[in-house]
Coordinates of C-alpha atoms in Angstrom, one line a residue:
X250 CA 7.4 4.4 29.7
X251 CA 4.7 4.3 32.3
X252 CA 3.9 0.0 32.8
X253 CA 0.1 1.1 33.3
X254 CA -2.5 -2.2 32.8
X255 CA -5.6 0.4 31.8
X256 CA -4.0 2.0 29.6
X257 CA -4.9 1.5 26.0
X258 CA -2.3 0.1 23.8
X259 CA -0.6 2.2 21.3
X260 CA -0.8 1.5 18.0
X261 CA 2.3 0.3 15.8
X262 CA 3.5 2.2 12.6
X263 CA 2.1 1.7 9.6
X264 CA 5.1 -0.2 8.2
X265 CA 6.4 -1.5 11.8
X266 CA 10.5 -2.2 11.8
X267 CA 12.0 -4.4 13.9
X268 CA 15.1 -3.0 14.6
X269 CA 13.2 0.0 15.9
X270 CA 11.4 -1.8 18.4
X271 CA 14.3 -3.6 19.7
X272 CA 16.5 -0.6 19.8
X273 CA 13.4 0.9 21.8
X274 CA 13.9 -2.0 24.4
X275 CA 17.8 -1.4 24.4
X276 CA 16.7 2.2 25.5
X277 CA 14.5 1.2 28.4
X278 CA 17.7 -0.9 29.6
X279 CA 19.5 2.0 29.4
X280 CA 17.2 4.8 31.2
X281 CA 16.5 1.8 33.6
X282 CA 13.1 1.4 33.5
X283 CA 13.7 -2.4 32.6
X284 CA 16.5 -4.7 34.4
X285 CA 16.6 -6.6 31.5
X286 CA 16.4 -6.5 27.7
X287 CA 13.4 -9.7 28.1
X288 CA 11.7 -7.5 30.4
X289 CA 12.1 -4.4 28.2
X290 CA 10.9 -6.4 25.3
X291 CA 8.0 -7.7 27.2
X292 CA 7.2 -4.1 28.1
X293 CA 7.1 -2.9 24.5
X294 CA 5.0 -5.7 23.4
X295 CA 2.5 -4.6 26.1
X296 CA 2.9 -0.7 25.0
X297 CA 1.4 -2.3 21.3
X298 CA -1.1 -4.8 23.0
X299 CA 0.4 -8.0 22.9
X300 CA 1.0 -10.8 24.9
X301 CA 4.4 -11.0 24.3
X302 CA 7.7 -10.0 22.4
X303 CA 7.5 -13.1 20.3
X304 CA 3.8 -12.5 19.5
X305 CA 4.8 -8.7 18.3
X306 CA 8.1 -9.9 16.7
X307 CA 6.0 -12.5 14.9
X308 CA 3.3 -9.8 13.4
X309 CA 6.3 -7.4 12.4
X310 CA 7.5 -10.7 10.4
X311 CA 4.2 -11.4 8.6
X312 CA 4.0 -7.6 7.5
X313 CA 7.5 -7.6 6.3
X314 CA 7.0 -10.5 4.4
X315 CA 3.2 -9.0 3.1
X316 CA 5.4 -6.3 1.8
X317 CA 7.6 -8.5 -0.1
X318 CA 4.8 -10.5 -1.5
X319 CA 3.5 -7.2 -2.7
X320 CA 6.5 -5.8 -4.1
X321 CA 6.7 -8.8 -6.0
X322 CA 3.4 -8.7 -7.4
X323 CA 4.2 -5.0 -8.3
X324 CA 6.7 -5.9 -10.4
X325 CA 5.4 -9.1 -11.9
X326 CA 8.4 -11.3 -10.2
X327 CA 6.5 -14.5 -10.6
X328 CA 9.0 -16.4 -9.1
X329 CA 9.3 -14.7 -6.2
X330 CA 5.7 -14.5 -5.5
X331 CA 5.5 -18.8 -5.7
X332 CA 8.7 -19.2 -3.7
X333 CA 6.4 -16.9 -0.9
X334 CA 3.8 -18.0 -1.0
X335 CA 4.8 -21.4 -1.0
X336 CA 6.7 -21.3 1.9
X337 CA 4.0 -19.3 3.4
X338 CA 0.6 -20.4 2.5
X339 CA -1.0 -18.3 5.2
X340 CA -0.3 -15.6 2.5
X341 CA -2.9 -16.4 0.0
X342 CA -5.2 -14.5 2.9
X343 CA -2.9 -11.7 3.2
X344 CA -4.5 -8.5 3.8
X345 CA -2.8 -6.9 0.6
X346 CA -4.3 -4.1 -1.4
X347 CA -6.7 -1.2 -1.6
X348 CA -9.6 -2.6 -0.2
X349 CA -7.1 -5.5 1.7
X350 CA -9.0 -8.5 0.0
X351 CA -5.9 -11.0 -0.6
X352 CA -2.8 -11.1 -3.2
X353 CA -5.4 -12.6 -5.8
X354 CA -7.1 -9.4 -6.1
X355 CA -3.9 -7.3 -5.8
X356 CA -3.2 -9.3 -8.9
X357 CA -6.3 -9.1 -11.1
X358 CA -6.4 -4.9 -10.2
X359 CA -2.9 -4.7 -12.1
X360 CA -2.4 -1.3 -10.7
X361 CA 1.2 -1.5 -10.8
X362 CA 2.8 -1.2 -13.6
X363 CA -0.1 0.8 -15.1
X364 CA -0.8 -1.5 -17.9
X365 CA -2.7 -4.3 -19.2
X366 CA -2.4 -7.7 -17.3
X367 CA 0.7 -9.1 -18.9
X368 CA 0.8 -13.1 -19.6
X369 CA 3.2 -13.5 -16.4
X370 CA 0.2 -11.6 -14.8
X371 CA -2.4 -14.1 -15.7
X372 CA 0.1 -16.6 -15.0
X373 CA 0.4 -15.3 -11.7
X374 CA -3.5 -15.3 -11.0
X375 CA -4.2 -18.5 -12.7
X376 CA -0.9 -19.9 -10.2
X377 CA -2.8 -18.4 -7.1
X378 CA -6.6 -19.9 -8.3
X379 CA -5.0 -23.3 -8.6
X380 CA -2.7 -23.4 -5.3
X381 CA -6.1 -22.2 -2.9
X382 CA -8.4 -24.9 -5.1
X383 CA -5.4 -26.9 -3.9
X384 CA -5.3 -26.5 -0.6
X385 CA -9.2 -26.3 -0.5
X386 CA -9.1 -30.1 -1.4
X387 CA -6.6 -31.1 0.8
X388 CA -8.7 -29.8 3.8
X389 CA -11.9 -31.2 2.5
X390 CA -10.1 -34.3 2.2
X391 CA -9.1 -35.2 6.2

């Protein structure tokens, strides 16, 4: 894996794993084109343009957990969705969906399960337009 600075970066996978990536780094060890699995890691997160491993490891985090948020949505798991995006507020602005406008949209389009917005639907938007008027406040408020 040439270490080249002009090079442009390549891009990651749509759905990025992990394990992949560090496996990748394990492989550089291995052929010897690293002389440590930091320094393989750093490469790798170069290869994708990043800074850094934990800067890369970090993004494939936030898409993993996207993907949960979504799958939750998908199939109305209400609790799950709070418990996320609770712990993770940064999620309300998650780039989720067709057109990648937020979780809030993802809700209201109701594309999965085809049907009418159920009441744990509605719940689940009315939940999401409350927590960001929320959070909105508290801001405005400092």
């Amino acid at each position: 894996m040439p270490n080249d600075p002009e090079r442009a970066p390549c891009l990651l996978p749509e759905r990025p794993n992990l394990r992949h990536l560090k496996d990748q780094a394990k492989d550089l060890v291995k052929a010897g084109d690293a002389e440590s699995i930091t320094n393989a890691q750093f490469q790798i997160a170069r290869l994708y343009g990043f800074a850094s491993w934990p800067k890369l490891k970090a993004h494939v985090e936030s898409l993993e957990e996207i993907g949960q948020l979504k799958q939750a949505i998908d199939t109305n798991d209400f609790e799950r969705v709070k418990t996320l995006m609770t712990r993770n507020p940064a999620l309300h602005r998650a780039p989720l969906g067709y057109g990648k406008n937020g979780p809030l949209t993802w809700v209201a389009e109701c594309r999965v399960p085809w049907e009418p917005p159920s009441l744990t639907r509605l719940a689940m938007a009315d939940w999401m337009i409350k927590t960001v008027r929320m959070y909105i406040r508290a801001a405005t408020d400092r």
